JSON list of C-alpha atoms in Angstrom, two decimals:
[
{"chain": "A", "resi": 434, "resn": "MET", "atom": "CA", "xyz": [117.44, 168.97, 98.24]},
{"chain": "A", "resi": 435, "resn": "ALA", "atom": "CA", "xyz": [113.97, 168.07, 96.94]},
{"chain": "A", "resi": 436, "resn": "ASN", "atom": "CA", "xyz": [115.12, 164.47, 96.38]},
{"chain": "A", "resi": 437, "resn": "LEU", "atom": "CA", "xyz": [116.25, 164.27, 99.99]},
{"chain": "A", "resi": 438, "resn": "LYS", "atom": "CA", "xyz": [112.82, 165.48, 101.19]},
{"chain": "A", "resi": 439, "resn": "HIS", "atom": "CA", "xyz": [111.10, 162.84, 99.02]},
{"chain": "A", "resi": 440, "resn": "LEU", "atom": "CA", "xyz": [113.41, 160.11, 100.31]},
{"chain": "A", "resi": 441, "resn": "SER", "atom": "CA", "xyz": [112.79, 161.21, 103.88]},
{"chain": "A", "resi": 442, "resn": "LEU", "atom": "CA", "xyz": [109.03, 161.21, 103.30]},
{"chain": "A", "resi": 443, "resn": "ILE", "atom": "CA", "xyz": [109.13, 157.72, 101.73]},
{"chain": "A", "resi": 444, "resn": "CYS", "atom": "CA", "xyz": [111.20, 156.35, 104.63]},
{"chain": "A", "resi": 445, "resn": "SER", "atom": "CA", "xyz": [108.79, 157.88, 107.15]},
{"chain": "A", "resi": 446, "resn": "ILE", "atom": "CA", "xyz": [105.81, 156.31, 105.39]},
{"chain": "A", "resi": 447, "resn": "LEU", "atom": "CA", "xyz": [107.51, 152.90, 105.32]},
{"chain": "A", "resi": 448, "resn": "VAL", "atom": "CA", "xyz": [108.39, 153.09, 109.01]},
{"chain": "A", "resi": 449, "resn": "LEU", "atom": "CA", "xyz": [104.85, 154.19, 109.91]},
{"chain": "A", "resi": 450, "resn": "ALA", "atom": "CA", "xyz": [103.30, 151.45, 107.78]},
{"chain": "A", "resi": 451, "resn": "THR", "atom": "CA", "xyz": [105.53, 148.82, 109.37]},
{"chain": "A", "resi": 452, "resn": "ILE", "atom": "CA", "xyz": [104.81, 149.98, 112.91]},
{"chain": "A", "resi": 453, "resn": "SER", "atom": "CA", "xyz": [101.06, 150.19, 112.37]},
{"chain": "A", "resi": 454, "resn": "MET", "atom": "CA", "xyz": [100.76, 146.81, 110.59]},
{"chain": "A", "resi": 455, "resn": "PRO", "atom": "CA", "xyz": [98.86, 144.28, 112.69]},
{"chain": "A", "resi": 456, "resn": "GLN", "atom": "CA", "xyz": [101.10, 141.56, 114.06]},
{"chain": "A", "resi": 457, "resn": "GLY", "atom": "CA", "xyz": [99.03, 138.87, 112.34]},
{"chain": "A", "resi": 458, "resn": "HIS", "atom": "CA", "xyz": [100.10, 140.19, 108.94]},
{"chain": "A", "resi": 459, "resn": "CYS", "atom": "CA", "xyz": [103.79, 139.86, 109.71]},
{"chain": "A", "resi": 460, "resn": "ARG", "atom": "CA", "xyz": [105.63, 136.64, 109.10]},
{"chain": "A", "resi": 461, "resn": "VAL", "atom": "CA", "xyz": [109.26, 135.95, 109.70]},
{"chain": "A", "resi": 462, "resn": "PHE", "atom": "CA", "xyz": [110.43, 133.50, 107.09]},
{"chain": "A", "resi": 463, "resn": "GLN", "atom": "CA", "xyz": [112.72, 130.83, 108.39]},
{"chain": "A", "resi": 464, "resn": "PRO", "atom": "CA", "xyz": [115.55, 129.81, 106.07]},
{"chain": "A", "resi": 465, "resn": "ASN", "atom": "CA", "xyz": [114.35, 126.22, 105.88]},
{"chain": "A", "resi": 466, "resn": "ASP", "atom": "CA", "xyz": [110.64, 126.93, 106.23]},
{"chain": "A", "resi": 467, "resn": "VAL", "atom": "CA", "xyz": [108.04, 124.85, 104.45]},
{"chain": "A", "resi": 468, "resn": "LYS", "atom": "CA", "xyz": [110.15, 124.51, 101.31]},
{"chain": "A", "resi": 469, "resn": "LEU", "atom": "CA", "xyz": [112.66, 122.21, 103.03]},
{"chain": "A", "resi": 470, "resn": "ILE", "atom": "CA", "xyz": [109.83, 120.04, 104.36]},
{"chain": "A", "resi": 471, "resn": "GLU", "atom": "CA", "xyz": [108.32, 119.73, 100.88]},
{"chain": "A", "resi": 472, "resn": "GLU", "atom": "CA", "xyz": [111.68, 119.04, 99.22]},
{"chain": "A", "resi": 473, "resn": "THR", "atom": "CA", "xyz": [112.62, 116.48, 101.86]},
{"chain": "A", "resi": 474, "resn": "CYS", "atom": "CA", "xyz": [109.24, 114.77, 101.85]},
{"chain": "A", "resi": 475, "resn": "LYS", "atom": "CA", "xyz": [109.02, 114.45, 98.08]},
{"chain": "A", "resi": 476, "resn": "ASN", "atom": "CA", "xyz": [111.94, 112.01, 98.33]},
{"chain": "A", "resi": 477, "resn": "THR", "atom": "CA", "xyz": [110.07, 109.65, 100.66]},
{"chain": "A", "resi": 478, "resn": "SER", "atom": "CA", "xyz": [107.78, 106.70, 100.00]},
{"chain": "A", "resi": 479, "resn": "HIS", "atom": "CA", "xyz": [104.76, 108.59, 101.39]},
{"chain": "A", "resi": 480, "resn": "PRO", "atom": "CA", "xyz": [105.24, 112.33, 100.64]},
{"chain": "A", "resi": 481, "resn": "ASP", "atom": "CA", "xyz": [101.76, 113.44, 101.74]},
{"chain": "A", "resi": 482, "resn": "LEU", "atom": "CA", "xyz": [102.00, 111.59, 105.04]},
{"chain": "A", "resi": 483, "resn": "CYS", "atom": "CA", "xyz": [105.49, 112.99, 105.57]},
{"chain": "A", "resi": 484, "resn": "ILE", "atom": "CA", "xyz": [104.27, 116.57, 105.15]},
{"chain": "A", "resi": 485, "resn": "LYS", "atom": "CA", "xyz": [101.25, 115.91, 107.35]},
{"chain": "A", "resi": 486, "resn": "LEU", "atom": "CA", "xyz": [103.36, 114.46, 110.16]},
{"chain": "A", "resi": 487, "resn": "LEU", "atom": "CA", "xyz": [105.94, 117.23, 110.05]},
{"chain": "A", "resi": 488, "resn": "GLU", "atom": "CA", "xyz": [103.48, 120.11, 109.79]},
{"chain": "A", "resi": 489, "resn": "THR", "atom": "CA", "xyz": [101.92, 119.07, 113.09]},
{"chain": "A", "resi": 490, "resn": "ASP", "atom": "CA", "xyz": [105.17, 119.90, 114.89]},
{"chain": "A", "resi": 491, "resn": "PRO", "atom": "CA", "xyz": [105.83, 123.64, 115.30]},
{"chain": "A", "resi": 492, "resn": "HIS", "atom": "CA", "xyz": [109.60, 123.06, 115.35]},
{"chain": "A", "resi": 493, "resn": "SER", "atom": "CA", "xyz": [109.63, 121.62, 111.84]},
{"chain": "A", "resi": 494, "resn": "SER", "atom": "CA", "xyz": [109.48, 124.99, 110.11]},
{"chain": "A", "resi": 495, "resn": "SER", "atom": "CA", "xyz": [112.91, 125.94, 111.45]},
{"chain": "A", "resi": 496, "resn": "ALA", "atom": "CA", "xyz": [114.46, 122.47, 111.38]},
{"chain": "A", "resi": 497, "resn": "ASP", "atom": "CA", "xyz": [117.21, 121.05, 109.23]},
{"chain": "A", "resi": 498, "resn": "VAL", "atom": "CA", "xyz": [116.94, 117.55, 107.74]},
{"chain": "A", "resi": 499, "resn": "ASN", "atom": "CA", "xyz": [118.48, 115.90, 110.82]},
{"chain": "A", "resi": 500, "resn": "ASP", "atom": "CA", "xyz": [115.97, 117.69, 113.04]},
{"chain": "A", "resi": 501, "resn": "LEU", "atom": "CA", "xyz": [113.12, 116.59, 110.76]},
{"chain": "A", "resi": 502, "resn": "ALA", "atom": "CA", "xyz": [114.29, 113.00, 111.23]},
{"chain": "A", "resi": 503, "resn": "LEU", "atom": "CA", "xyz": [114.35, 113.48, 115.02]},
{"chain": "A", "resi": 504, "resn": "ILE", "atom": "CA", "xyz": [110.82, 114.90, 114.92]},
{"chain": "A", "resi": 505, "resn": "LEU", "atom": "CA", "xyz": [109.67, 111.81, 113.03]},
{"chain": "A", "resi": 506, "resn": "VAL", "atom": "CA", "xyz": [111.42, 109.47, 115.46]},
{"chain": "A", "resi": 507, "resn": "ASN", "atom": "CA", "xyz": [109.28, 111.13, 118.12]},
{"chain": "A", "resi": 508, "resn": "VAL", "atom": "CA", "xyz": [106.24, 110.45, 115.95]},
{"chain": "A", "resi": 509, "resn": "ILE", "atom": "CA", "xyz": [107.22, 106.77, 115.91]},
{"chain": "A", "resi": 510, "resn": "LYS", "atom": "CA", "xyz": [107.46, 106.88, 119.69]},
{"chain": "A", "resi": 511, "resn": "ALA", "atom": "CA", "xyz": [104.00, 108.46, 120.00]},
{"chain": "A", "resi": 512, "resn": "LYS", "atom": "CA", "xyz": [102.45, 105.95, 117.58]},
{"chain": "A", "resi": 513, "resn": "ALA", "atom": "CA", "xyz": [104.06, 103.05, 119.45]},
{"chain": "A", "resi": 514, "resn": "ASN", "atom": "CA", "xyz": [102.70, 104.37, 122.74]},
{"chain": "A", "resi": 515, "resn": "ASP", "atom": "CA", "xyz": [99.24, 104.69, 121.20]},
{"chain": "A", "resi": 516, "resn": "THR", "atom": "CA", "xyz": [99.46, 101.09, 119.99]},
{"chain": "A", "resi": 517, "resn": "MET", "atom": "CA", "xyz": [100.62, 99.86, 123.39]},
{"chain": "A", "resi": 518, "resn": "ASN", "atom": "CA", "xyz": [97.63, 101.59, 124.97]},
{"chain": "A", "resi": 519, "resn": "LYS", "atom": "CA", "xyz": [95.28, 99.85, 122.54]},
{"chain": "A", "resi": 520, "resn": "ILE", "atom": "CA", "xyz": [96.93, 96.49, 123.19]},
{"chain": "A", "resi": 521, "resn": "ASN", "atom": "CA", "xyz": [96.48, 96.99, 126.93]},
{"chain": "A", "resi": 522, "resn": "GLU", "atom": "CA", "xyz": [92.81, 97.92, 126.43]},
{"chain": "A", "resi": 523, "resn": "LEU", "atom": "CA", "xyz": [92.24, 94.82, 124.30]},
{"chain": "A", "resi": 524, "resn": "LEU", "atom": "CA", "xyz": [93.96, 92.60, 126.86]},
{"chain": "A", "resi": 525, "resn": "LYS", "atom": "CA", "xyz": [91.86, 94.06, 129.69]},
{"chain": "A", "resi": 526, "resn": "GLY", "atom": "CA", "xyz": [88.73, 93.58, 127.62]},
{"chain": "A", "resi": 527, "resn": "GLY", "atom": "CA", "xyz": [89.27, 89.84, 127.38]},
{"chain": "A", "resi": 528, "resn": "ALA", "atom": "CA", "xyz": [90.36, 89.68, 123.75]},
{"chain": "A", "resi": 529, "resn": "ASP", "atom": "CA", "xyz": [90.38, 86.21, 122.21]},
{"chain": "A", "resi": 530, "resn": "GLU", "atom": "CA", "xyz": [93.92, 86.49, 120.88]},
{"chain": "A", "resi": 531, "resn": "LYS", "atom": "CA", "xyz": [95.75, 87.27, 124.14]},
{"chain": "A", "resi": 532, "resn": "GLY", "atom": "CA", "xyz": [98.88, 85.37, 123.14]},
{"chain": "A", "resi": 533, "resn": "LEU", "atom": "CA", "xyz": [99.16, 87.21, 119.82]},
{"chain": "A", "resi": 534, "resn": "LEU", "atom": "CA", "xyz": [98.43, 90.56, 121.45]},
{"chain": "A", "resi": 535, "resn": "SER", "atom": "CA", "xyz": [101.10, 89.87, 124.10]},
{"chain": "A", "resi": 536, "resn": "SER", "atom": "CA", "xyz": [103.52, 89.09, 121.30]},
{"chain": "A", "resi": 537, "resn": "CYS", "atom": "CA", "xyz": [102.64, 92.43, 119.66]},
{"chain": "A", "resi": 538, "resn": "ALA", "atom": "CA", "xyz": [103.14, 94.16, 123.01]},
{"chain": "A", "resi": 539, "resn": "ASN", "atom": "CA", "xyz": [106.68, 92.76, 123.11]},
{"chain": "A", "resi": 540, "resn": "LYS", "atom": "CA", "xyz": [107.33, 94.00, 119.59]},
{"chain": "A", "resi": 541, "resn": "TYR", "atom": "CA", "xyz": [106.11, 97.50, 120.39]},
{"chain": "A", "resi": 542, "resn": "LYS", "atom": "CA", "xyz": [108.08, 97.44, 123.63]},
{"chain": "A", "resi": 543, "resn": "ALA", "atom": "CA", "xyz": [111.18, 96.73, 121.51]},
{"chain": "A", "resi": 544, "resn": "ILE", "atom": "CA", "xyz": [110.33, 99.80, 119.40]},
{"chain": "A", "resi": 545, "resn": "LEU", "atom": "CA", "xyz": [109.89, 101.99, 122.49]},
{"chain": "A", "resi": 546, "resn": "GLU", "atom": "CA", "xyz": [112.82, 100.71, 124.52]},
{"chain": "A", "resi": 547, "resn": "GLY", "atom": "CA", "xyz": [115.27, 99.88, 121.75]},
{"chain": "A", "resi": 548, "resn": "ASP", "atom": "CA", "xyz": [114.61, 101.33, 118.33]},
{"chain": "A", "resi": 549, "resn": "VAL", "atom": "CA", "xyz": [113.46, 104.83, 119.32]},
{"chain": "A", "resi": 550, "resn": "PRO", "atom": "CA", "xyz": [116.19, 105.59, 121.90]},
{"chain": "A", "resi": 551, "resn": "LEU", "atom": "CA", "xyz": [118.93, 104.13, 119.70]},
{"chain": "A", "resi": 552, "resn": "ALA", "atom": "CA", "xyz": [117.72, 106.02, 116.60]},
{"chain": "A", "resi": 553, "resn": "THR", "atom": "CA", "xyz": [117.51, 109.25, 118.59]},
{"chain": "A", "resi": 554, "resn": "GLN", "atom": "CA", "xyz": [121.00, 108.79, 120.01]},
{"chain": "A", "resi": 555, "resn": "ALA", "atom": "CA", "xyz": [122.39, 107.92, 116.58]},
{"chain": "A", "resi": 556, "resn": "LEU", "atom": "CA", "xyz": [120.89, 111.03, 114.98]},
{"chain": "A", "resi": 557, "resn": "GLN", "atom": "CA", "xyz": [122.17, 113.22, 117.79]},
{"chain": "A", "resi": 558, "resn": "SER", "atom": "CA", "xyz": [125.68, 111.81, 117.43]},
{"chain": "A", "resi": 559, "resn": "GLY", "atom": "CA", "xyz": [125.85, 112.02, 113.63]},
{"chain": "A", "resi": 560, "resn": "LYS", "atom": "CA", "xyz": [125.38, 108.31, 112.84]},
{"chain": "A", "resi": 561, "resn": "PRO", "atom": "CA", "xyz": [122.46, 108.25, 110.39]},
{"chain": "A", "resi": 562, "resn": "GLU", "atom": "CA", "xyz": [123.28, 104.73, 109.19]},
{"chain": "A", "resi": 563, "resn": "VAL", "atom": "CA", "xyz": [122.59, 103.40, 112.70]},
{"chain": "A", "resi": 564, "resn": "ALA", "atom": "CA", "xyz": [119.41, 105.47, 112.97]},
{"chain": "A", "resi": 565, "resn": "ALA", "atom": "CA", "xyz": [118.19, 104.14, 109.61]},
{"chain": "A", "resi": 566, "resn": "PHE", "atom": "CA", "xyz": [118.76, 100.57, 110.79]},
{"chain": "A", "resi": 567, "resn": "GLU", "atom": "CA", "xyz": [116.86, 101.13, 114.05]},
{"chain": "A", "resi": 568, "resn": "VAL", "atom": "CA", "xyz": [113.92, 102.81, 112.31]},
{"chain": "A", "resi": 569, "resn": "SER", "atom": "CA", "xyz": [113.82, 99.99, 109.74]},
{"chain": "A", "resi": 570, "resn": "HIS", "atom": "CA", "xyz": [113.58, 97.59, 112.65]},
{"chain": "A", "resi": 571, "resn": "SER", "atom": "CA", "xyz": [110.41, 99.42, 113.74]},
{"chain": "A", "resi": 572, "resn": "VAL", "atom": "CA", "xyz": [108.90, 98.60, 110.35]},
{"chain": "A", "resi": 573, "resn": "VAL", "atom": "CA", "xyz": [109.83, 94.94, 110.81]},
{"chain": "A", "resi": 574, "resn": "GLU", "atom": "CA", "xyz": [108.29, 94.83, 114.29]},
{"chain": "A", "resi": 575, "resn": "ALA", "atom": "CA", "xyz": [104.98, 96.30, 113.13]},
{"chain": "A", "resi": 576, "resn": "LEU", "atom": "CA", "xyz": [104.87, 94.01, 110.09]},
{"chain": "A", "resi": 577, "resn": "SER", "atom": "CA", "xyz": [105.63, 91.03, 112.29]},
{"chain": "A", "resi": 578, "resn": "CYS", "atom": "CA", "xyz": [102.83, 91.97, 114.69]},
{"chain": "A", "resi": 579, "resn": "GLU", "atom": "CA", "xyz": [100.34, 92.10, 111.84]},
{"chain": "A", "resi": 580, "resn": "ASP", "atom": "CA", "xyz": [101.64, 88.91, 110.21]},
{"chain": "A", "resi": 581, "resn": "ASP", "atom": "CA", "xyz": [101.21, 86.94, 113.45]},
{"chain": "A", "resi": 582, "resn": "PHE", "atom": "CA", "xyz": [97.45, 87.03, 112.91]},
{"chain": "A", "resi": 583, "resn": "THR", "atom": "CA", "xyz": [95.91, 84.70, 110.33]},
{"chain": "A", "resi": 584, "resn": "GLU", "atom": "CA", "xyz": [93.38, 87.40, 109.45]},
{"chain": "A", "resi": 585, "resn": "LYS", "atom": "CA", "xyz": [93.37, 91.16, 109.80]},
{"chain": "A", "resi": 586, "resn": "SER", "atom": "CA", "xyz": [94.52, 91.97, 113.33]},
{"chain": "A", "resi": 587, "resn": "PRO", "atom": "CA", "xyz": [92.68, 94.22, 115.77]},
{"chain": "A", "resi": 588, "resn": "LEU", "atom": "CA", "xyz": [95.80, 96.42, 115.46]},
{"chain": "A", "resi": 589, "resn": "PHE", "atom": "CA", "xyz": [95.65, 96.64, 111.67]},
{"chain": "A", "resi": 590, "resn": "ASP", "atom": "CA", "xyz": [95.27, 100.42, 111.52]},
{"chain": "A", "resi": 591, "resn": "GLU", "atom": "CA", "xyz": [97.91, 101.06, 114.18]},
{"chain": "A", "resi": 592, "resn": "ASN", "atom": "CA", "xyz": [100.38, 98.68, 112.50]},
{"chain": "A", "resi": 593, "resn": "ASN", "atom": "CA", "xyz": [99.89, 100.39, 109.14]},
{"chain": "A", "resi": 594, "resn": "VAL", "atom": "CA", "xyz": [100.37, 103.84, 110.64]},
{"chain": "A", "resi": 595, "resn": "MET", "atom": "CA", "xyz": [103.57, 102.66, 112.33]},
{"chain": "A", "resi": 596, "resn": "ILE", "atom": "CA", "xyz": [104.86, 101.03, 109.15]},
{"chain": "A", "resi": 597, "resn": "HIS", "atom": "CA", "xyz": [104.26, 104.13, 107.02]},
{"chain": "A", "resi": 598, "resn": "ALA", "atom": "CA", "xyz": [105.56, 106.59, 109.63]},
{"chain": "A", "resi": 599, "resn": "ALA", "atom": "CA", "xyz": [108.71, 104.51, 110.10]},
{"chain": "A", "resi": 600, "resn": "GLU", "atom": "CA", "xyz": [109.22, 104.19, 106.33]},
{"chain": "A", "resi": 601, "resn": "VAL", "atom": "CA", "xyz": [108.99, 107.98, 105.94]},
{"chain": "A", "resi": 602, "resn": "THR", "atom": "CA", "xyz": [111.41, 108.45, 108.83]},
{"chain": "A", "resi": 603, "resn": "ARG", "atom": "CA", "xyz": [113.86, 105.96, 107.34]},
{"chain": "A", "resi": 604, "resn": "ASP", "atom": "CA", "xyz": [113.60, 107.67, 103.94]},
{"chain": "A", "resi": 605, "resn": "ILE", "atom": "CA", "xyz": [114.50, 111.03, 105.50]},
{"chain": "A", "resi": 606, "resn": "ILE", "atom": "CA", "xyz": [117.38, 109.55, 107.49]},
{"chain": "A", "resi": 607, "resn": "ILE", "atom": "CA", "xyz": [118.74, 108.00, 104.30]},
{"chain": "A", "resi": 608, "resn": "GLN", "atom": "CA", "xyz": [118.94, 111.51, 102.85]},
{"chain": "A", "resi": 609, "resn": "LEU", "atom": "CA", "xyz": [121.52, 112.27, 105.57]},
{"chain": "A", "resi": 610, "resn": "LEU", "atom": "CA", "xyz": [123.91, 109.54, 104.32]}
]
């Protein structure tokens, strides 16, 4: 009987402690949580960048590997939009290399209108090999934009960000094969 009283007292204390604990001290661990992100990213060409890009999206902590790839395809889309905005600013500002910048605009348009939607659709329909191809094409487009210039382009930073983000995305998609 004394053991039952002790057990009842312990249970009451645990319930009271749980109820009175501030919400900020509680954390529900997701099954995939940060560990999946770290494990997945360590198998990419740029693990630190991979973690950085995924941690900025609140959905990544509860995502599976396919969802992580979709999140990164959206990162590619955002980076391509940022680059298109810079190209448009440079063209409006009377840049000297209008022809080369227009060529880069076409390459980034191909990323936005072709590569990103096709990679997204492929990941959603369980065709990672197609998604990997489309994301690899984004790398080629950004490299081609940079290589069009005889010297460092005015889009050098944006091209490098796109190249590395697309490489990380491709590396994660390959893990789905």
